[in-house]
Amino acid sequence: MAREGLIYETPPLKTSPPHGSPSSSYNNYNNEYADYPSPFNGEVKYADVLAAANAANQSPSTSGMMNGKPPPQIGCPEDCAVCGDTATGYHYEVPSCNGCKTFFRRTILAQRKFACKKGRDCFKVLPKEKRCQCRSCRYDKCVEVGMNPMAIVTKEDISQNQMIMSVLSKRKPIKEEVEINEQKVLKAVMPAESMVDKLIEGLLYLEIKHEELRKSTYNPRTNSGLNIDKVLERSPMIGKSLEGMSNWPLPPHTKSRNWVMSVAEHAEKKVPLPVMDYDKLPTNYKMWFYADSIYAIEWARTFDFFHKLDSVDQKNLIKNMTWQCVNITSSYFSYSNNSDTTLFPDGRMPRTKMHNVIPILMRLKLDKTEYVLLKTLALCNPTWENLSDKAKQVLEPYREEYANALFKYCMAKRGPVDGPSTFSSLLAILDTLMNQAKKAKETHTIISVFKLRARPIPLIDEISE
């Protein structure tokens, strides 16, 4: 991680929408993160990911003071862009000293307004040592050099802060910078020191591990007898060294006289589902909904808040979130590979239509950061009725943290005009996922009650309750 005398440089966050680009861009994104040093051995938990991100972005030790002042960060200009004093690093995207960083933060959060008594030219006419005496001109200078209020970490509802809205209206949309040079580090989203940035890095890293699991040789079969308890009792699969599945892509489904109706039509007409001969399936053939359900559980159990719940609440949370997680995961994979219908990593498409939110992702031009935050919000939902009050209290602050991060990211990436509406549209996807999950559960409940499946699948029955 951090090497002596150097600041570890984390991979840049690519935020340009994947749709409309060649499918290879999706693989390039993963390849870019492939060399991201992993400190994990075996089980990966989100707390470990966040700790690793903290270490990766840690500022140099201030023990080596120079002339009573902390040294500037490696790669950071020596002078504060606001007052000209010694810069201690990039604060709110601008090389600045601790004094100007603190002044800007306090002014924004308190929404304080100052008046200049000397024509608002203090930074032009006064000597360096007296410039900051005028707080009005000091604040104007902070805004002029580009300090980003969206990088301020706070629990307050920043959408109600008029000073933030005023500052953002004067800034260029970040999308312009991305279009100019996609390889450029997106500094305008958040500074490396921001906890929001570290949170996003952790989620992106976990998503890569989730994707690796989907493409791996780990291929649970529906006749394995697994249920939620058995999955949680086993050692975690995310973080293990697994080989990628060979001989993909597979040929498309051939028409079968056994599959002439969708699963929903089987349920509606009370017609038994076709019998599957699992022994005849090739080893690289995955039953995708079943496998993705287990992969979703593996992903969910990496979060530290999951381990703060008792076993009953863990199980109930899994029952509530699995359908939604599988849906958003397969939808984003399909969308990012330029498919407007469900597409699996092995190159196949489902025989019958599946629930998905691909058209919505295409309309919003969702990027990967927005996707991982949205997916985490689908998991960290304290509103489920079957969760205990204690579990709801555990999940609530995490939910607020992820929602706040998504809002800040939308505002920073899409600007003050489109940011709020995009944020609202993203949250609306959660309602769509819930409604689609409800319909799918009803279908599978009918199949279970009327015994339309030749052999019960315990895990599917549990998450359909």
CSV table of C-alpha atoms in Angstrom, one decimal, residues 228 313-325 378-379 381 383-387 433-434 437 441 462-463 465:
chain,number,residue,atom,x,y,z
A,228,ILE,CA,-29.5,-19.2,3.2
A,313,ASP,CA,-32.2,-10.2,10.7
A,314,GLN,CA,-29.4,-11.3,8.4
A,315,LYS,CA,-31.7,-13.9,6.9
A,316,ASN,CA,-34.6,-11.5,6.5
A,317,LEU,CA,-32.4,-8.9,4.9
A,318,ILE,CA,-31.2,-11.5,2.4
A,319,LYS,CA,-34.8,-12.5,1.6
A,320,ASN,CA,-35.7,-8.9,1.0
A,321,MET,CA,-32.7,-7.9,-1.1
A,322,THR,CA,-31.7,-10.9,-3.3
A,323,TRP,CA,-34.2,-10.5,-6.1
A,324,GLN,CA,-33.4,-6.8,-6.4
A,325,CYS,CA,-29.7,-7.3,-6.3
A,378,ALA,CA,-31.0,-1.7,-2.4
A,379,LEU,CA,-29.2,-3.9,0.2
A,381,ASN,CA,-32.7,-0.8,3.4
A,383,THR,CA,-37.7,0.0,5.9
A,384,TRP,CA,-38.4,-3.7,5.7
A,385,GLU,CA,-41.2,-4.6,8.1
A,386,ASN,CA,-39.7,-8.0,9.0
A,387,LEU,CA,-36.5,-6.4,10.4
A,433,LEU,CA,-36.8,-3.0,-8.4
A,434,MET,CA,-39.0,-3.6,-5.4
A,437,ALA,CA,-39.3,-8.4,-7.1
A,441,LYS,CA,-41.9,-13.6,-5.8
A,462,GLU,CA,-36.7,-18.9,0.9
A,463,ILE,CA,-36.0,-15.7,-1.0
A,465,GLU,CA,-41.2,-15.8,0.9
